[in-house]
PDB file of C-alpha atoms in Angstrom:
ATOM      1  CA  MET A   1       0.408  -0.015  -0.079  1.00  0.00           C
ATOM      2  CA  LYS A   2       1.427   3.453  -1.365  1.00  0.00           C
ATOM      3  CA  THR A   3       0.289   6.748   1.272  1.00  0.00           C
ATOM      4  CA  THR A   4       0.400   9.731  -0.002  1.00  0.00           C
ATOM      5  CA  LEU A   5      -0.262  13.261   2.107  1.00  0.00           C
ATOM      6  CA  ARG A   6      -0.656  16.878   0.685  1.00  0.00           C
ATOM      7  CA  ILE A   7       0.062  18.599   3.479  1.00  0.00           C
ATOM      8  CA  ASN A   8      -0.550  23.159   3.845  1.00  0.00           C
ATOM      9  CA  PRO A   9       2.478  24.328   4.466  1.00  0.00           C
ATOM     10  CA  LYS A  10       0.674  26.944   7.271  1.00  0.00           C
ATOM     11  CA  TYR A  11       0.568  23.620   9.721  1.00  0.00           C
ATOM     12  CA  GLU A  12       4.035  21.635   8.816  1.00  0.00           C
ATOM     13  CA  ALA A  13       4.524  21.709  12.389  1.00  0.00           C
ATOM     14  CA  LEU A  14       1.262  19.291  12.449  1.00  0.00           C
ATOM     15  CA  ARG A  15       2.503  16.402  10.009  1.00  0.00           C
ATOM     16  CA  ALA A  16       4.005  14.141  12.230  1.00  0.00           C
ATOM     17  CA  PHE A  17       0.145  14.413  14.109  1.00  0.00           C
ATOM     18  CA  VAL A  18      -1.360  14.001  10.319  1.00  0.00           C
ATOM     19  CA  GLU A  19       1.134  11.728   8.580  1.00  0.00           C
ATOM     20  CA  ARG A  20      -0.671   8.678  11.906  1.00  0.00           C
ATOM     21  CA  ILE A  21      -4.432   9.726  11.070  1.00  0.00           C
ATOM     22  CA  PRO A  22      -5.471   6.489   9.139  1.00  0.00           C
ATOM     23  CA  SER A  23      -4.199   4.383  12.047  1.00  0.00           C
ATOM     24  CA  LEU A  24      -5.910   6.116  14.632  1.00  0.00           C
ATOM     25  CA  PHE A  25      -9.235   6.812  13.309  1.00  0.00           C
ATOM     26  CA  ASP A  26     -10.942   4.126  13.642  1.00  0.00           C
ATOM     27  CA  HIS A  27     -10.284   3.937  17.651  1.00  0.00           C
ATOM     28  CA  GLU A  28      -9.544   7.495  18.792  1.00  0.00           C
ATOM     29  CA  GLY A  29     -11.351  10.978  18.078  1.00  0.00           C
ATOM     30  CA  ARG A  30     -15.267  11.861  18.415  1.00  0.00           C
ATOM     31  CA  GLU A  31     -17.418  11.036  15.890  1.00  0.00           C
ATOM     32  CA  ILE A  32     -20.045  14.160  14.271  1.00  0.00           C
ATOM     33  CA  TYR A  33     -21.035  11.389  11.279  1.00  0.00           C
ATOM     34  CA  ARG A  34     -21.493   8.352   9.767  1.00  0.00           C
ATOM     35  CA  ASP A  35     -22.806   7.189   6.481  1.00  0.00           C
ATOM     36  CA  ARG A  36     -20.897   5.721   4.247  1.00  0.00           C
ATOM     37  CA  ASN A  37     -18.251   8.247   4.659  1.00  0.00           C
ATOM     38  CA  VAL A  38     -17.236   8.903   7.998  1.00  0.00           C
ATOM     39  CA  ILE A  39     -16.264  13.384  10.272  1.00  0.00           C
ATOM     40  CA  LYS A  40     -14.477  12.785  13.264  1.00  0.00           C
ATOM     41  CA  VAL A  41     -13.112  15.653  15.671  1.00  0.00           C
ATOM     42  CA  MET A  42      -9.384  15.213  16.192  1.00  0.00           C
ATOM     43  CA  THR A  43      -7.194  16.552  18.527  1.00  0.00           C
ATOM     44  CA  ALA A  44      -3.688  17.588  17.401  1.00  0.00           C
ATOM     45  CA  PRO A  45      -0.916  17.486  20.058  1.00  0.00           C
ATOM     46  CA  ASP A  46      -0.682  21.564  20.564  1.00  0.00           C
ATOM     47  CA  GLY A  47      -4.301  21.019  21.189  1.00  0.00           C
ATOM     48  CA  THR A  48      -5.883  21.985  17.383  1.00  0.00           C
ATOM     49  CA  ALA A  49      -9.251  20.863  17.005  1.00  0.00           C
ATOM     50  CA  LEU A  50      -9.298  18.688  13.404  1.00  0.00           C
ATOM     51  CA  ASN A  51     -12.101  17.701  11.004  1.00  0.00           C
ATOM     52  CA  VAL A  52     -11.383  14.433  10.036  1.00  0.00           C
ATOM     53  CA  LYS A  53     -12.833  13.198   6.767  1.00  0.00           C
ATOM     54  CA  ARG A  54     -12.556   9.530   5.589  1.00  0.00           C
ATOM     55  CA  TYR A  55     -13.920   8.953   2.885  1.00  0.00           C
ATOM     56  CA  CYS A  56     -14.920   4.933   1.748  1.00  0.00           C
ATOM     57  CA  VAL A  57     -13.499   3.290  -1.435  1.00  0.00           C
ATOM     58  CA  PRO A  58     -14.808   4.522  -4.199  1.00  0.00           C
ATOM     59  CA  LYS A  59     -17.033   1.646  -6.145  1.00  0.00           C
ATOM     60  CA  GLY A  60     -17.473   0.659  -9.778  1.00  0.00           C
ATOM     61  CA  PRO A  61     -16.176   2.524 -12.626  1.00  0.00           C
ATOM     62  CA  ASN A  62     -15.429   5.792 -10.103  1.00  0.00           C
ATOM     63  CA  ARG A  63     -12.583   3.918  -8.879  1.00  0.00           C
ATOM     64  CA  LEU A  64     -10.974   3.987 -12.145  1.00  0.00           C
ATOM     65  CA  VAL A  65     -12.022   7.523 -12.612  1.00  0.00           C
ATOM     66  CA  TYR A  66      -9.998   8.684  -9.575  1.00  0.00           C
ATOM     67  CA  SER A  67      -7.069   6.473  -9.448  1.00  0.00           C
ATOM     68  CA  LEU A  68      -5.845   7.226 -13.398  1.00  0.00           C
ATOM     69  CA  GLY A  69      -6.505  10.984 -12.213  1.00  0.00           C
ATOM     70  CA  ILE A  70      -9.784  11.636 -14.732  1.00  0.00           C
ATOM     71  CA  ARG A  71     -11.293  13.290 -11.914  1.00  0.00           C
ATOM     72  CA  LYS A  72     -10.234  14.449  -8.904  1.00  0.00           C
ATOM     73  CA  PRO A  73     -10.578  12.498  -6.022  1.00  0.00           C
ATOM     74  CA  LYS A  74     -13.601  14.473  -3.581  1.00  0.00           C
ATOM     75  CA  GLY A  75     -10.949  14.410  -0.606  1.00  0.00           C
ATOM     76  CA  LEU A  76      -8.076  16.654  -2.326  1.00  0.00           C
ATOM     77  CA  ARG A  77     -11.132  18.751  -4.433  1.00  0.00           C
ATOM     78  CA  ALA A  78     -12.077  19.261  -1.058  1.00  0.00           C
ATOM     79  CA  PHE A  79      -8.705  20.079   0.063  1.00  0.00           C
ATOM     80  CA  LEU A  80      -7.720  22.423  -3.244  1.00  0.00           C
ATOM     81  CA  TYR A  81     -11.160  24.603  -3.592  1.00  0.00           C
ATOM     82  CA  PRO A  82     -10.412  26.594  -0.444  1.00  0.00           C
ATOM     83  CA  GLN A  83      -7.415  28.051  -2.058  1.00  0.00           C
ATOM     84  CA  ARG A  84     -10.590  29.429  -4.398  1.00  0.00           C
ATOM     85  CA  LEU A  85     -12.843  30.663  -1.968  1.00  0.00           C
ATOM     86  CA  LEU A  86     -10.855  32.385   0.687  1.00  0.00           C
ATOM     87  CA  PRO A  87      -9.419  34.571  -1.216  1.00  0.00           C
ATOM     88  CA  VAL A  88     -13.164  35.640  -2.819  1.00  0.00           C
ATOM     89  CA  GLY A  89     -13.965  35.559   0.857  1.00  0.00           C
ATOM     90  CA  ILE A  90     -16.100  33.206   0.746  1.00  0.00           C
ATOM     91  CA  ASP A  91     -15.878  31.346   4.213  1.00  0.00           C
ATOM     92  CA  THR A  92     -14.839  27.729   4.094  1.00  0.00           C
ATOM     93  CA  PRO A  93     -12.945  25.865   7.068  1.00  0.00           C
ATOM     94  CA  GLU A  94      -8.964  26.420   6.349  1.00  0.00           C
ATOM     95  CA  PRO A  95      -7.571  23.029   5.210  1.00  0.00           C
ATOM     96  CA  VAL A  96      -5.012  20.782   6.889  1.00  0.00           C
ATOM     97  CA  ALA A  97      -3.980  17.793   4.644  1.00  0.00           C
ATOM     98  CA  TYR A  98      -5.061  15.843   2.058  1.00  0.00           C
ATOM     99  CA  ILE A  99      -4.530  11.683   2.272  1.00  0.00           C
ATOM    100  CA  GLU A 100      -4.900   8.686   0.845  1.00  0.00           C
ATOM    101  CA  GLU A 101      -4.156   5.718  -0.342  1.00  0.00           C
ATOM    102  CA  ARG A 102      -3.824   3.276  -2.411  1.00  0.00           C
ATOM    103  CA  HIS A 103      -3.701  -0.696  -3.681  1.00  0.00           C
ATOM    104  CA  THR A 104      -1.534  -1.174  -7.221  1.00  0.00           C
ATOM    105  CA  GLY A 105      -2.519   2.094  -8.138  1.00  0.00           C
ATOM    106  CA  LEU A 106      -6.000   1.975  -6.740  1.00  0.00           C
ATOM    107  CA  LEU A 107      -7.488   4.827  -4.817  1.00  0.00           C
ATOM    108  CA  GLY A 108      -8.791   3.010  -1.287  1.00  0.00           C
ATOM    109  CA  LEU A 109      -9.467   5.211   1.811  1.00  0.00           C
ATOM    110  CA  SER A 110      -8.977   8.871   1.294  1.00  0.00           C
ATOM    111  CA  PHE A 111      -8.665  11.967   4.739  1.00  0.00           C
ATOM    112  CA  PHE A 112      -9.928  15.377   4.426  1.00  0.00           C
ATOM    113  CA  VAL A 113      -8.481  17.170   7.184  1.00  0.00           C
ATOM    114  CA  SER A 114      -9.715  21.003   7.665  1.00  0.00           C
ATOM    115  CA  LEU A 115      -9.901  23.004  10.930  1.00  0.00           C
ATOM    116  CA  GLN A 116     -12.954  22.602  12.514  1.00  0.00           C
ATOM    117  CA  CYS A 117     -15.030  25.129  12.326  1.00  0.00           C
ATOM    118  CA  ASP A 118     -16.878  26.395  15.744  1.00  0.00           C
ATOM    119  CA  TYR A 119     -20.069  27.971  14.614  1.00  0.00           C
ATOM    120  CA  GLU A 120     -22.683  26.524  16.282  1.00  0.00           C
ATOM    121  CA  HIS A 121     -25.488  26.332  13.652  1.00  0.00           C
ATOM    122  CA  THR A 122     -26.329  24.540  10.329  1.00  0.00           C
ATOM    123  CA  LEU A 123     -29.666  25.116   7.741  1.00  0.00           C
ATOM    124  CA  LYS A 124     -30.912  21.836   9.545  1.00  0.00           C
ATOM    125  CA  ASP A 125     -32.194  24.267  12.728  1.00  0.00           C
ATOM    126  CA  VAL A 126     -34.924  26.065  10.041  1.00  0.00           C
ATOM    127  CA  GLY A 127     -36.891  23.063   9.592  1.00  0.00           C
ATOM    128  CA  ASN A 128     -39.220  23.104  11.565  1.00  0.00           C
ATOM    129  CA  ALA A 129     -39.013  26.836  12.822  1.00  0.00           C
ATOM    130  CA  GLU A 130     -41.824  29.099  14.124  1.00  0.00           C
ATOM    131  CA  GLU A 131     -42.632  32.165  11.561  1.00  0.00           C
ATOM    132  CA  GLY A 132     -40.806  35.444  13.841  1.00  0.00           C
ATOM    133  CA  SER A 133     -37.694  33.283  14.149  1.00  0.00           C
ATOM    134  CA  TYR A 134     -35.973  33.326  10.720  1.00  0.00           C
ATOM    135  CA  GLU A 135     -36.856  36.544   8.540  1.00  0.00           C
ATOM    136  CA  ALA A 136     -33.262  38.095   9.761  1.00  0.00           C
ATOM    137  CA  LEU A 137     -31.919  34.624   8.356  1.00  0.00           C
ATOM    138  CA  ALA A 138     -33.316  34.330   4.996  1.00  0.00           C
ATOM    139  CA  LYS A 139     -33.071  37.449   3.836  1.00  0.00           C
ATOM    140  CA  ALA A 140     -28.614  37.148   5.214  1.00  0.00           C
ATOM    141  CA  LEU A 141     -28.790  33.990   3.629  1.00  0.00           C
ATOM    142  CA  GLY A 142     -29.658  35.218  -0.122  1.00  0.00           C
ATOM    143  CA  GLN A 143     -27.568  38.049   0.352  1.00  0.00           C
ATOM    144  CA  PHE A 144     -24.780  35.727   0.974  1.00  0.00           C
ATOM    145  CA  THR A 145     -25.985  33.379  -1.892  1.00  0.00           C
ATOM    146  CA  ALA A 146     -26.172  36.253  -3.812  1.00  0.00           C
ATOM    147  CA  SER A 147     -22.386  37.305  -3.255  1.00  0.00           C
ATOM    148  CA  MET A 148     -20.860  34.100  -4.035  1.00  0.00           C
ATOM    149  CA  HIS A 149     -22.985  33.391  -7.205  1.00  0.00           C
ATOM    150  CA  ASP A 150     -21.701  37.144  -8.297  1.00  0.00           C
ATOM    151  CA  ARG A 151     -18.272  35.767  -7.452  1.00  0.00           C
ATOM    152  CA  HIS A 152     -18.940  32.944  -9.637  1.00  0.00           C
ATOM    153  CA  VAL A 153     -19.160  30.261  -7.295  1.00  0.00           C
ATOM    154  CA  MET A 154     -21.311  28.231  -6.697  1.00  0.00           C
ATOM    155  CA  HIS A 155     -22.144  25.578  -4.052  1.00  0.00           C
ATOM    156  CA  ARG A 156     -23.230  22.027  -5.793  1.00  0.00           C
ATOM    157  CA  ASP A 157     -24.625  20.673  -3.042  1.00  0.00           C
ATOM    158  CA  TYR A 158     -26.356  23.393  -1.078  1.00  0.00           C
ATOM    159  CA  SER A 159     -28.308  21.254   1.406  1.00  0.00           C
ATOM    160  CA  PRO A 160     -28.855  21.637   5.214  1.00  0.00           C
ATOM    161  CA  GLY A 161     -25.688  19.681   6.543  1.00  0.00           C
ATOM    162  CA  ASN A 162     -23.107  21.648   4.461  1.00  0.00           C
ATOM    163  CA  VAL A 163     -24.202  25.849   5.207  1.00  0.00           C
ATOM    164  CA  LEU A 164     -22.856  27.019   8.455  1.00  0.00           C
ATOM    165  CA  TYR A 165     -24.110  29.761  10.298  1.00  0.00           C
ATOM    166  CA  HIS A 166     -23.167  32.324  13.645  1.00  0.00           C
ATOM    167  CA  VAL A 167     -25.302  34.986  14.715  1.00  0.00           C
ATOM    168  CA  ASP A 168     -22.418  37.736  16.715  1.00  0.00           C
ATOM    169  CA  THR A 169     -23.187  40.396  19.136  1.00  0.00           C
ATOM    170  CA  GLU A 170     -24.607  42.692  16.563  1.00  0.00           C
ATOM    171  CA  GLY A 171     -27.044  40.010  15.126  1.00  0.00           C
ATOM    172  CA  HIS A 172     -24.773  40.006  11.843  1.00  0.00           C
ATOM    173  CA  TYR A 173     -25.036  36.326  10.552  1.00  0.00           C
ATOM    174  CA  HIS A 174     -21.473  34.076   9.394  1.00  0.00           C
ATOM    175  CA  PHE A 175     -21.390  31.641   7.025  1.00  0.00           C
ATOM    176  CA  SER A 176     -19.199  28.550   6.055  1.00  0.00           C
ATOM    177  CA  LEU A 177     -19.693  26.616   3.799  1.00  0.00           C
ATOM    178  CA  VAL A 178     -18.353  22.858   3.829  1.00  0.00           C
ATOM    179  CA  ASP A 179     -18.498  20.014   2.090  1.00  0.00           C
ATOM    180  CA  ILE A 180     -17.167  21.746  -0.739  1.00  0.00           C
ATOM    181  CA  ASN A 181     -16.026  19.401  -3.055  1.00  0.00           C
ATOM    182  CA  ARG A 182     -19.127  19.891  -5.220  1.00  0.00           C
ATOM    183  CA  MET A 183     -18.609  23.184  -6.736  1.00  0.00           C
ATOM    184  CA  HIS A 184     -19.165  25.162  -9.696  1.00  0.00           C
ATOM    185  CA  PHE A 185     -16.473  27.761 -11.389  1.00  0.00           C
ATOM    186  CA  GLY A 186     -18.494  29.799 -13.398  1.00  0.00           C
ATOM    187  CA  PRO A 187     -20.628  32.715 -14.291  1.00  0.00           C
ATOM    188  CA  VAL A 188     -24.245  31.750 -12.574  1.00  0.00           C
ATOM    189  CA  GLY A 189     -27.502  32.366 -14.504  1.00  0.00           C
ATOM    190  CA  GLU A 190     -30.957  33.954 -12.559  1.00  0.00           C
ATOM    191  CA  ARG A 191     -32.398  30.555 -13.517  1.00  0.00           C
ATOM    192  CA  GLN A 192     -29.083  27.960 -11.989  1.00  0.00           C
ATOM    193  CA  GLY A 193     -29.347  30.397  -9.014  1.00  0.00           C
ATOM    194  CA  CYS A 194     -32.842  29.695  -8.081  1.00  0.00           C
ATOM    195  CA  LEU A 195     -32.555  26.355  -8.914  1.00  0.00           C
ATOM    196  CA  ASN A 196     -29.391  26.058  -6.300  1.00  0.00           C
ATOM    197  CA  PHE A 197     -32.070  26.948  -3.725  1.00  0.00           C
ATOM    198  CA  ILE A 198     -34.621  23.852  -3.987  1.00  0.00           C
ATOM    199  CA  ARG A 199     -32.923  21.201  -1.129  1.00  0.00           C
ATOM    200  CA  LEU A 200     -32.953  23.822   1.101  1.00  0.00           C
ATOM    201  CA  TRP A 201     -35.721  23.085   4.409  1.00  0.00           C
ATOM    202  CA  GLY A 202     -37.664  25.234   6.001  1.00  0.00           C
ATOM    203  CA  PRO A 203     -41.311  27.002   6.234  1.00  0.00           C
ATOM    204  CA  LYS A 204     -42.713  28.022   2.783  1.00  0.00           C
ATOM    205  CA  ARG A 205     -42.616  31.550   3.980  1.00  0.00           C
ATOM    206  CA  PHE A 206     -39.393  30.987   4.850  1.00  0.00           C
ATOM    207  CA  PHE A 207     -38.044  29.530   1.225  1.00  0.00           C
ATOM    208  CA  GLU A 208     -40.064  32.304  -0.471  1.00  0.00           C
ATOM    209  CA  LEU A 209     -37.855  35.397   1.624  1.00  0.00           C
ATOM    210  CA  LEU A 210     -34.551  33.612   0.998  1.00  0.00           C
ATOM    211  CA  VAL A 211     -35.081  33.438  -2.757  1.00  0.00           C
ATOM    212  CA  ARG A 212     -36.839  36.864  -2.953  1.00  0.00           C
ATOM    213  CA  ALA A 213     -33.378  38.319  -0.431  1.00  0.00           C
ATOM    214  CA  TYR A 214     -31.363  37.256  -3.758  1.00  0.00           C
ATOM    215  CA  ALA A 215     -33.013  38.123  -6.110  1.00  0.00           C
ATOM    216  CA  GLU A 216     -32.962  42.019  -5.316  1.00  0.00           C
ATOM    217  CA  ALA A 217     -30.086  41.223  -4.411  1.00  0.00           C
ATOM    218  CA  ARG A 218     -28.627  40.639  -7.989  1.00  0.00           C
ATOM    219  CA  GLY A 219     -31.152  42.783  -9.743  1.00  0.00           C
ATOM    220  CA  LEU A 220     -33.469  40.114 -10.657  1.00  0.00           C
ATOM    221  CA  ASP A 221     -37.515  40.191 -11.228  1.00  0.00           C
ATOM    222  CA  ALA A 222     -37.754  38.927  -7.657  1.00  0.00           C
ATOM    223  CA  ASP A 223     -41.344  37.776  -8.785  1.00  0.00           C
ATOM    224  CA  ALA A 224     -40.401  35.074 -11.432  1.00  0.00           C
ATOM    225  CA  CYS A 225     -37.670  34.141  -9.203  1.00  0.00           C
ATOM    226  CA  VAL A 226     -40.642  33.207  -6.139  1.00  0.00           C
ATOM    227  CA  ALA A 227     -42.613  31.642  -8.402  1.00  0.00           C
ATOM    228  CA  PHE A 228     -39.919  29.906 -10.608  1.00  0.00           C
ATOM    229  CA  ALA A 229     -38.205  28.906  -7.389  1.00  0.00           C
ATOM    230  CA  LEU A 230     -40.917  27.429  -5.470  1.00  0.00           C
ATOM    231  CA  GLU A 231     -42.883  25.044  -8.281  1.00  0.00           C
ATOM    232  CA  LYS A 232     -39.219  23.883  -8.825  1.00  0.00           C
ATOM    233  CA  ARG A 233     -38.426  23.855  -4.603  1.00  0.00           C
ATOM    234  CA  ARG A 234     -41.823  22.338  -4.556  1.00  0.00           C
ATOM    235  CA  ARG A 235     -41.447  19.161  -7.598  1.00  0.00           C
ATOM    236  CA  PHE A 236     -38.053  18.098  -5.901  1.00  0.00           C
ATOM    237  CA  TRP A 237     -39.406  17.177  -2.432  1.00  0.00           C
ATOM    238  CA  ILE A 238     -43.229  15.453  -4.437  1.00  0.00           C
ATOM    239  CA  ARG A 239     -40.084  12.887  -6.330  1.00  0.00           C
ATOM    240  CA  TYR A 240     -38.169  12.790  -3.278  1.00  0.00           C
ATOM    241  CA  GLY A 241     -40.853  11.937  -0.875  1.00  0.00           C
ATOM    242  CA  LYS A 242     -41.754   9.480  -2.480  1.00  0.00           C
ATOM    243  CA  LYS A 243     -38.415   7.388  -1.687  1.00  0.00           C
ATOM    244  CA  HIS A 244     -37.412   8.938   1.803  1.00  0.00           C
ATOM    245  CA  ARG A 245     -38.356  10.323   4.522  1.00  0.00           C
ATOM    246  CA  ILE A 246     -38.471  13.914   4.978  1.00  0.00           C
ATOM    247  CA  LEU A 247     -37.119  15.149   8.673  1.00  0.00           C
ATOM    248  CA  PHE A 248     -39.435  18.322   9.153  1.00  0.00           C
ATOM    249  CA  LYS A 249     -42.863  19.668   8.289  1.00  0.00           C
ATOM    250  CA  LEU A 250     -43.014  20.721   4.770  1.00  0.00           C
ATOM    251  CA  GLU A 251     -45.116  22.984   3.071  1.00  0.00           C
ATOM    252  CA  LEU A 252     -46.173  23.031  -0.758  1.00  0.00           C
TER     253      LEU A 252
END
């Protein structure tokens, strides 16, 4: 087995610990997510809190696609993309390292290591929010997303768990993007931008306020954007609900 490590030069002092992450991962750290991939928070010897995502071995043709370099592995993209987001003012946890294991040239397990973000909320919190509690968030998120799209950046997995946020003492909202291995870099059109929201949870009114704030920030026809996005949202969740349990009170 061959193991390759890429490390952010800023965190060279953590190299010895990071090199051991593959062997430590199963029995150390605090697990915060488990599915096909697993996420843990691990603490480096100097006290730095690290977010470590272990990607499972790719299945079928994807393993060849990643192994042959036809497409960059997900963890590698997650390591590289912050270099495009952070310089233009789009927050995401700072990358620390990328580790991959290969067996006879084929990609095995891989790991993306970043600083742990201390933002206390995700957009899952809005799922069953009451009227009066989400208006400021909807406006701030719409404006943030508009600013991101105007910078020719779009998160292609804009789902509730992938947007973290914090409200400071002055009531200002701060957002940070995670799970950024699927990004679009280039112009974002009106329809493409509105479609970006349809997987988000929350009351129908939250969604309407969100899309309206987005459209107004980009100088688009707000009524047309809201009508278009609501219809696409309705279709998405009807399809989704046929195969999955919906974890919030859905209003169509």
